[in-house]
C-alpha positions as semicolon CSV with decimal commas, in nm:
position;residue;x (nm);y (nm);z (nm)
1;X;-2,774;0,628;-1,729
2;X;-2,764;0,592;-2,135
3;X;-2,871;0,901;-2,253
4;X;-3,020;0,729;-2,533
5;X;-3,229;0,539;-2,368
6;X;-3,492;0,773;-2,151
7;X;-3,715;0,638;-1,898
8;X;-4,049;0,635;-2,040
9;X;-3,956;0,608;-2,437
10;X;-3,910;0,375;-2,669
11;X;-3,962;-0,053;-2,644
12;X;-3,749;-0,320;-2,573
13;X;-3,679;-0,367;-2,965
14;X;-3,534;-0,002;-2,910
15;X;-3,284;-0,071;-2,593
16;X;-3,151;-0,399;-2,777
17;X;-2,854;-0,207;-2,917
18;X;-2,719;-0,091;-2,600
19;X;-2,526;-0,402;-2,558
20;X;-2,367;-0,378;-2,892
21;X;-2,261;-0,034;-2,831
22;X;-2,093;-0,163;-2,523
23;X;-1,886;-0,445;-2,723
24;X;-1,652;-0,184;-2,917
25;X;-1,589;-0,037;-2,574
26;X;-1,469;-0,371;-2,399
27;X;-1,250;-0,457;-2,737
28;X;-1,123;-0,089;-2,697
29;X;-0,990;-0,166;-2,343
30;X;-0,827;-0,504;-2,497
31;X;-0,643;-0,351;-2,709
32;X;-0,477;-0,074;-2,471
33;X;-0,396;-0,364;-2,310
34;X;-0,157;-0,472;-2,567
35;X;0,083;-0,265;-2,550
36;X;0,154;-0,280;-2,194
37;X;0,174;-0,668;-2,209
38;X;0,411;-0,607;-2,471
39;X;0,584;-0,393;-2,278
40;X;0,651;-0,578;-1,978
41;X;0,718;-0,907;-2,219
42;X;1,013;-0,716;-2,375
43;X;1,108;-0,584;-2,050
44;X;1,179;-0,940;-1,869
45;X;1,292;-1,115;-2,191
46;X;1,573;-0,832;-2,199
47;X;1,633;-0,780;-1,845
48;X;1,660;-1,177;-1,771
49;X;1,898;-1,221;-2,085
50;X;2,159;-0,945;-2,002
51;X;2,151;-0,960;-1,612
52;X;2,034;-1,333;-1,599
53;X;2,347;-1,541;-1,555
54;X;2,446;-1,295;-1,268
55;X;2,089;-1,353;-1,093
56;X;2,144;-1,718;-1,106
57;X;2,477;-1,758;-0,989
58;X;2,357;-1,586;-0,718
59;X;2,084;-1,792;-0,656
60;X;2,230;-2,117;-0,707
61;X;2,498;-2,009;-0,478
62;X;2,216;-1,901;-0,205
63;X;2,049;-2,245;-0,284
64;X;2,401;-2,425;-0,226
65;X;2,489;-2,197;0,111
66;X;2,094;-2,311;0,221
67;X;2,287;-2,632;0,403
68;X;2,607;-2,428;0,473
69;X;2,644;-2,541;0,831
70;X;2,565;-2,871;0,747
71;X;2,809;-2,896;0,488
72;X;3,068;-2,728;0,706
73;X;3,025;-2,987;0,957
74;X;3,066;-3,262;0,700
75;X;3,391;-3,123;0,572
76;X;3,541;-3,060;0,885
77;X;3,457;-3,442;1,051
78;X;3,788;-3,385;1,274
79;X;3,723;-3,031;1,390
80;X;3,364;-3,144;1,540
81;X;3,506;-3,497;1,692
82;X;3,414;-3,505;2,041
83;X;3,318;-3,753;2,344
84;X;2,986;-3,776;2,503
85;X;3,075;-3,788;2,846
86;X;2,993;-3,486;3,068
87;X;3,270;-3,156;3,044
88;X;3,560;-3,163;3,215
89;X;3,671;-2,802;3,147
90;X;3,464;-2,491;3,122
91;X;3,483;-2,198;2,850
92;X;3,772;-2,061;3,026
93;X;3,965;-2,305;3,026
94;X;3,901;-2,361;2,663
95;X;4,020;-2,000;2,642
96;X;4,348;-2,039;2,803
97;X;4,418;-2,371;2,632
98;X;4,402;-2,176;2,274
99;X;4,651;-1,928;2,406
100;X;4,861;-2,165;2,556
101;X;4,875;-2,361;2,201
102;X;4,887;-2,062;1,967
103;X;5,018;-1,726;2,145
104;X;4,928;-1,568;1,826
105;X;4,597;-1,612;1,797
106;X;4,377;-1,319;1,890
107;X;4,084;-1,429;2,075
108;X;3,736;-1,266;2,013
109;X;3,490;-1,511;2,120
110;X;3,417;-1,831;2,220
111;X;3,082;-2,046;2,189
112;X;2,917;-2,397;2,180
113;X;2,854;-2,534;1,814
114;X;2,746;-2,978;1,791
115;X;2,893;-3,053;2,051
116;X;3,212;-2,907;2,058
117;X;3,345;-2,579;2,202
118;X;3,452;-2,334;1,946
119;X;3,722;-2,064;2,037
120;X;3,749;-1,770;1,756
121;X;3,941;-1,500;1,646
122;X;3,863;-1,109;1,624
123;X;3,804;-1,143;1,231
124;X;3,597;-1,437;1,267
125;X;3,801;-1,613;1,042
126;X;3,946;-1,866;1,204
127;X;3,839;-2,111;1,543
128;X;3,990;-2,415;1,720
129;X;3,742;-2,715;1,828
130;X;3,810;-2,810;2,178
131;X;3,651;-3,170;2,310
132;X;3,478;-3,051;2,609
133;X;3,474;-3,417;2,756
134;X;3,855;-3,428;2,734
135;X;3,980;-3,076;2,710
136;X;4,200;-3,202;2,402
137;X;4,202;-2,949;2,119
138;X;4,082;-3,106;1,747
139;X;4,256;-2,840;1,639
140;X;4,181;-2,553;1,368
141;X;3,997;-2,460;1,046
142;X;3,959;-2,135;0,835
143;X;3,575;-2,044;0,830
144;X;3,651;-1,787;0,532
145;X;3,825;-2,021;0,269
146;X;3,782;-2,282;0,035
147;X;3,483;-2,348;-0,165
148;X;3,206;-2,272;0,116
149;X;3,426;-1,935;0,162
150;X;3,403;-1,856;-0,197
151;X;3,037;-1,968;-0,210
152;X;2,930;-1,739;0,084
153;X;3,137;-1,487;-0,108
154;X;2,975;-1,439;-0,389
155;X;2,634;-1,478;-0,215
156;X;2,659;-1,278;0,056
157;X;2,904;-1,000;-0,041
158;X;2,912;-0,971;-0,419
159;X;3,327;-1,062;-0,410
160;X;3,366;-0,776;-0,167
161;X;3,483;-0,936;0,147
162;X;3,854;-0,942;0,134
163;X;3,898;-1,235;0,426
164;X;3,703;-1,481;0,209
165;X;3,803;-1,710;-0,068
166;X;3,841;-1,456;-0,456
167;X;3,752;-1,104;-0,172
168;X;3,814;-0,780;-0,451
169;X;3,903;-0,487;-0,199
170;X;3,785;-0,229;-0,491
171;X;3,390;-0,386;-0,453
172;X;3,439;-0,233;-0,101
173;X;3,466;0,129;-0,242
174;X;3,187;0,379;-0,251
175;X;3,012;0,485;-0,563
176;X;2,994;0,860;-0,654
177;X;2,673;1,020;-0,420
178;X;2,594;0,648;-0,237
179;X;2,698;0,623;0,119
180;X;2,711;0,230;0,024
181;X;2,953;-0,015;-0,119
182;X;2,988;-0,080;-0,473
183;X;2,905;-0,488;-0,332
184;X;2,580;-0,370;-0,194
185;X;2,508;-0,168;-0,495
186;X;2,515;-0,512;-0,745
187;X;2,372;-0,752;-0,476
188;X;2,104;-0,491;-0,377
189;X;2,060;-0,472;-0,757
190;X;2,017;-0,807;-0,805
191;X;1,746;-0,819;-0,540
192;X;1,530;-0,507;-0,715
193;X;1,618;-0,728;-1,056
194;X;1,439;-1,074;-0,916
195;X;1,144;-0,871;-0,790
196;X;1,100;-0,703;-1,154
197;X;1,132;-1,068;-1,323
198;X;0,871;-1,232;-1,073
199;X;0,654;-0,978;-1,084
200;X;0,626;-0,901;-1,446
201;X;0,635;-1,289;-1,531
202;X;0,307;-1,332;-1,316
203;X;0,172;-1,044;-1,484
204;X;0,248;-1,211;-1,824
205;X;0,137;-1,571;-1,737
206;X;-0,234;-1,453;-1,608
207;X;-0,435;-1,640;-1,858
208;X;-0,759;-1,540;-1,709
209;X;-0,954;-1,702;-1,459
210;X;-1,181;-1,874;-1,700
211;X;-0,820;-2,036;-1,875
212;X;-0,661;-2,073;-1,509
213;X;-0,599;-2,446;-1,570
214;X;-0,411;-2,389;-1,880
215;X;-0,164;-2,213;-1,681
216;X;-0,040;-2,469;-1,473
217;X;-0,049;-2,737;-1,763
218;X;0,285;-2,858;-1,937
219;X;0,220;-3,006;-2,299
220;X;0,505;-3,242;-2,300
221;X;0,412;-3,392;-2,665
222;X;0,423;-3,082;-2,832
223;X;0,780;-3,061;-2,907
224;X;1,027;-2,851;-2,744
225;X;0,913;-2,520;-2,752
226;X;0,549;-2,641;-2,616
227;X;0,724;-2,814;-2,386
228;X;1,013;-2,591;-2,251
229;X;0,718;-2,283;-2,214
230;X;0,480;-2,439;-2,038
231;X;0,759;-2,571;-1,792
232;X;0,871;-2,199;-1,790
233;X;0,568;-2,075;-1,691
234;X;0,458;-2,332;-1,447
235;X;0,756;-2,310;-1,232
236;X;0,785;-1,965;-1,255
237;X;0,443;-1,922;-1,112
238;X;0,481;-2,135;-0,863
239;X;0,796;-2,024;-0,724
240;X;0,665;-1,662;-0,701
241;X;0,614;-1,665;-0,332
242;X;0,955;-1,762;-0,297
243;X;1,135;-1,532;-0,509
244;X;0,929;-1,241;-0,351
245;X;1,073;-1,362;-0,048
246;X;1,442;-1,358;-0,165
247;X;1,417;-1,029;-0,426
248;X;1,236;-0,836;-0,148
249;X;1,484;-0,903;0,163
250;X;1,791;-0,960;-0,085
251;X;1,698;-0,556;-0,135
252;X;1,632;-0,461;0,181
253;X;2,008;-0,628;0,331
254;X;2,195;-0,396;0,148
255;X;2,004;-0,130;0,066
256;X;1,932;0,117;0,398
257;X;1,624;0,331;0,168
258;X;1,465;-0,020;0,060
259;X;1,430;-0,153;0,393
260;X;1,293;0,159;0,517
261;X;1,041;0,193;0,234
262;X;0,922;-0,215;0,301
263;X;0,880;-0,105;0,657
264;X;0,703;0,180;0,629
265;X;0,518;0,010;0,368
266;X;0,376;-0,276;0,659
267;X;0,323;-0,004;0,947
268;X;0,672;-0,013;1,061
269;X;0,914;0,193;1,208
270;X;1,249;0,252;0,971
271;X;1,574;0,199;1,140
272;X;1,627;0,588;1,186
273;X;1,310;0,548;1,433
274;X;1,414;0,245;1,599
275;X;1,639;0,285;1,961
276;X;2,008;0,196;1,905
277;X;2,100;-0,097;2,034
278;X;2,391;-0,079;2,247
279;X;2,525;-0,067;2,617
280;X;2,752;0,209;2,808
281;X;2,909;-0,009;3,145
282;X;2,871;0,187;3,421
283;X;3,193;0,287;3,610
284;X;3,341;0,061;3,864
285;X;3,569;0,098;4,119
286;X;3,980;0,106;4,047
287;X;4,115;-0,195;4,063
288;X;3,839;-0,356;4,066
289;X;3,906;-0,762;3,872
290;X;3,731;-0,872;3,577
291;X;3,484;-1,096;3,545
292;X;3,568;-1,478;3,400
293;X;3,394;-1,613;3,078
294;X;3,175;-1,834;3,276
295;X;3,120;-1,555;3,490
296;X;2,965;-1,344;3,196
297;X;2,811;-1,676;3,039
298;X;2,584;-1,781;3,355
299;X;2,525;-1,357;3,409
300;X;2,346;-1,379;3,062
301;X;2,212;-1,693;3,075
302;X;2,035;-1,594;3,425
303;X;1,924;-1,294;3,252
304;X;1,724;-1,494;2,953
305;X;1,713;-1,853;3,018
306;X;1,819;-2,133;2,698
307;X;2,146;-2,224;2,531
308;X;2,436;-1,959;2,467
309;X;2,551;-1,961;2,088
310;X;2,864;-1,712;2,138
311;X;3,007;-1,459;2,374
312;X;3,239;-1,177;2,245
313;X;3,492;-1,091;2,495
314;X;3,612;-0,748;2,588
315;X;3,757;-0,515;2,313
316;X;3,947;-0,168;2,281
317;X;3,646;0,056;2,342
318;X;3,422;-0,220;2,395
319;X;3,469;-0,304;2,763
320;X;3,201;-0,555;2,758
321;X;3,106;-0,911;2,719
322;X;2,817;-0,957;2,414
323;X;2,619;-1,324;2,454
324;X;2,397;-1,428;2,186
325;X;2,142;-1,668;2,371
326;X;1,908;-1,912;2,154
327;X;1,630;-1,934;2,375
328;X;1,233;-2,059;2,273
329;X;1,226;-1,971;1,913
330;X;1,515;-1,908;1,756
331;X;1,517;-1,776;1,403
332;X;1,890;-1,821;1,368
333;X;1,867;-2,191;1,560
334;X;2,046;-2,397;1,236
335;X;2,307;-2,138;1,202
336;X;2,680;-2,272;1,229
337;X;2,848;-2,062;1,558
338;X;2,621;-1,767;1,521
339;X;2,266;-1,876;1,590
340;X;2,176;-1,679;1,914
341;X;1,887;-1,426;1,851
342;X;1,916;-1,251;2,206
343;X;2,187;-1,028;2,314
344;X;2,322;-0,972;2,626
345;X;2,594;-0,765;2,745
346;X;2,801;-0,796;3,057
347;X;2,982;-0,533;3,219
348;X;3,354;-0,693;3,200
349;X;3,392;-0,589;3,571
350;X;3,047;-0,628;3,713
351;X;2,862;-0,933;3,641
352;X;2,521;-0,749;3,785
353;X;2,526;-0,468;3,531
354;X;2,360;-0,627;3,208
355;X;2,165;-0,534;2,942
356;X;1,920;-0,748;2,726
357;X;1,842;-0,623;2,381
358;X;1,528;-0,827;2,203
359;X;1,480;-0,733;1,863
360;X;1,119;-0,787;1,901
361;X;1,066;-0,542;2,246
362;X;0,881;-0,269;2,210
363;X;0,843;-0,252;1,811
364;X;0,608;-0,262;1,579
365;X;0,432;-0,617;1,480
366;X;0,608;-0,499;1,083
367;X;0,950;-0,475;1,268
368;X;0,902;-0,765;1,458
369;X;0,776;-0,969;1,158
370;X;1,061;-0,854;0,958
371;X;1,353;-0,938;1,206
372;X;1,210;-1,289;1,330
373;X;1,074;-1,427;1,057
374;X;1,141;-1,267;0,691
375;X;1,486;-1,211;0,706
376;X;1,595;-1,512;0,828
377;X;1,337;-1,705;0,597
378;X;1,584;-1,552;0,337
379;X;1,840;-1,801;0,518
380;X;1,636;-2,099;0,560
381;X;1,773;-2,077;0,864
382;X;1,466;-2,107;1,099
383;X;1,391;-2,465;0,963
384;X;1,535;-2,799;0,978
385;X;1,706;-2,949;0,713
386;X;1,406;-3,121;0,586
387;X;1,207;-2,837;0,515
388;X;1,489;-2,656;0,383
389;X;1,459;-2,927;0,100
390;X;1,198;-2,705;-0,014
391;X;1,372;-2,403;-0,019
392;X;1,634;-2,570;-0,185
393;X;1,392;-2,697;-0,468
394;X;1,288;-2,308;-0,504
395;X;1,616;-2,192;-0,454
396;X;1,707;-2,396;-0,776
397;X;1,401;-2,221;-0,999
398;X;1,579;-1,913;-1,186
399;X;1,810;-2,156;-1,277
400;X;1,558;-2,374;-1,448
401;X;1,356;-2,082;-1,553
402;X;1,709;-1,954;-1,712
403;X;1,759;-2,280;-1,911
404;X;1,368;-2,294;-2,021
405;X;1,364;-1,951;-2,106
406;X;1,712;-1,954;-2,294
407;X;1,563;-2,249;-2,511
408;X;1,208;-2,126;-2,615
409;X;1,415;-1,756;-2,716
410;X;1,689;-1,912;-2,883
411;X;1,376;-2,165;-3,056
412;X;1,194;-1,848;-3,162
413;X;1,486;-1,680;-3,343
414;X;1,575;-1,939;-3,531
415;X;1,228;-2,003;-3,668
416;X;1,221;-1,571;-3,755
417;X;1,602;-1,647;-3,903
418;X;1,455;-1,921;-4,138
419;X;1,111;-1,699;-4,249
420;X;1,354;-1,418;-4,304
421;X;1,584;-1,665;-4,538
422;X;1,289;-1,805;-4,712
């Protein structure tokens, strides 16, 4: 209640004031406003100039690596040539073929990928293409080199994988106090820096809701600066969504305390809270033979039912066989080799002691959320090609926001150079 204004005393003449006195207020609260505005104006302008050209080479090389499978395939015509006709050899055979051909090649796992079968090494660096209709071998390709190698590279480990096209083994030290590499320091970085520019450019663009229209509008006879704003601020807007999506999980890939904070953040469960996911064989018999690769392969695929992306064989210390099943939905389904989302191991020696780890079993909906559909979304790999169009039109927006941005800063300093000069 106005003290001013007592029930009881005085006449409407006398209360007319009150919403003048109120007016100073409401201009008060504009103006505190300011400086914030300006605040987080200077704040993107600066943060997007010095650490811009890094955030869109990674994005454009994200955008790029959105049809990296495809592309693959494309490239390697040869390597995927194979007959329709039903198989004539099975996944061991494929196995021993690869060793018969190249003695040296260190076998790690073997899969199914368009058609052909695809035997790999231990560094997954390297596979052979066998014709399952003829048993012929297309013969090999590096999945680490050229410019899809570099690409994935730059996108995906900051130059610090040292089996891929320009890998730095120094971006795979530690920093000083971080149990993390100095790779997932800048790419983690890079996330935190896309969430800062898309949410402090929606922040700026708010043009209140009685002006909302003139925030979408693009004034494209108003000359270049007009022009080159408006087209600045449209698609940023627009593409906000999207670069949540990619800032946020870009963050939470390579940063452990990120994750756990988005987690926690949705009613999750951090990682610390979550049951490994792993499997101890139990002991067998001496002597007793291991188990074939198609042995393991129909184990797992009687376990969970659909189509089996890769199986790792048998390791030092790892005395298992690890299948990666695709089966309903698949969030990994238009991955090249790797797209299995289920994993089941396979005692070597006992093809009735298996294990089947779901990532969505006995989490939280936050957990479950995050692992089948927002981190792959970060991929585009849980839609077709044609909807990854889309992504690819967003993936392409800091780059455009970069040009538009450069142009209306570069337009305003020139026009303070001249005032100064005059």
């Amino acid at each position: 209640m106005n003290p001013t204004i007592m029930p009881g005393r005085g006449s409407a003449t006398d209360a007319a004031p009150t919403p003048r006195r109120g007016k100073p207020a409401a201009s008060t609260r504009r103006r505190s406003r300011k400086p914030v505005r300006r605040s987080l104006i200077t704040i993107h302008r600066w943060s997007s100039l010095i650490l811009g050209l890094l955030l869109v080479v990674q994005t454009t090389s994200g955008a790029i690596l959105l049809y990296h499978a495809d592309l693959f395939r494309l490239s390697h015509s040869s390597f995927y040539a194979h007959t329709d006709g039903p198989a004539v050899i099975d996944l061991d055979q494929a196995v021993s073929l690869v060793q018969a051909a190249d003695p040296d090649f260190s076998v790690g796992w073997v899969g199914a990928d368009d058609g052909i079968i695809a035997v790999g090494n231990t560094d997954f660096t390297a596979a052979y293409a066998i014709d399952p209709g003829t048993g012929r071998i297309n013969g090999s390709a590096s999945l680490t080199r050229g410019v899809l190698g570099l690409l994935v590279n730059v996108h995906d480990c900051a130059f610090g994988c040292v089996g891929y096209t320009g890998g730095i083994a120094a971006l795979n030290g530690n920093p000083p106090l971080l149990d993390i590499t100095w790779a997932a320091v800048i790419l983690g970085g890079l996330g935190l820096l896309l969430i800062l520019l898309a949410v402090s450019g929606a922040i700026i663009w708010w043009p209140s809701l009685r002006r909302m229209s003139h925030g979408f509008r693009v004034r494209w006879r108003k000359g270049r600066f007009a022009r080159d704003r408006d087209l600045h601020n449209v698609i940023g807007i627009i593409s906000v969504p999207f670069l949540l999506l990619w800032g946020i999980t870009g963050a939470t890939l390579e940063l452990p305390a990120v994750k756990d904070a988005w987690l926690v953040s949705t009613g999750g469960k951090t990682v610390a809270e979550l049951a490994d996911d792993g499997f101890t064989p139990r002991q067998v018999p001496p002597r007793t033979p291991p188990i074939s690769v198609t042995e393991a392969t129909d184990a797992a695929l009687r376990a969970v039912p659909g189509r089996l992306a890769y199986l790792m064989l048998p390791a030092e210390g790892a005395d298992y066989y690890r299948a990666a099943i695709a089966s309903g939905y698949s969030p990994y389904a238009h991955r090249a080799f790797y797209s299995g989302d289920i994993v089941v191991y396979v005692n070597s020696h006992d093809a009735t002691d298996i294990s089947v780890t779901e990532t969505g079993d006995g989490r939280p909906v936050a957990n479950k959320f995050y692992d089948k559909i927002f981190e792959p979304a970060h991929f585009g790999w849980l839609v077709n090609g044609w909807w990854r169009i889309l992504w690819l039109l967003f993936g392409l927006a800091p780059l455009a926001l970069a040009v538009t941005g450069l142009s209306t800063w570069l337009f305003k300093r020139r026009t303070r150079r001249k005032k100064r000069s005059a």
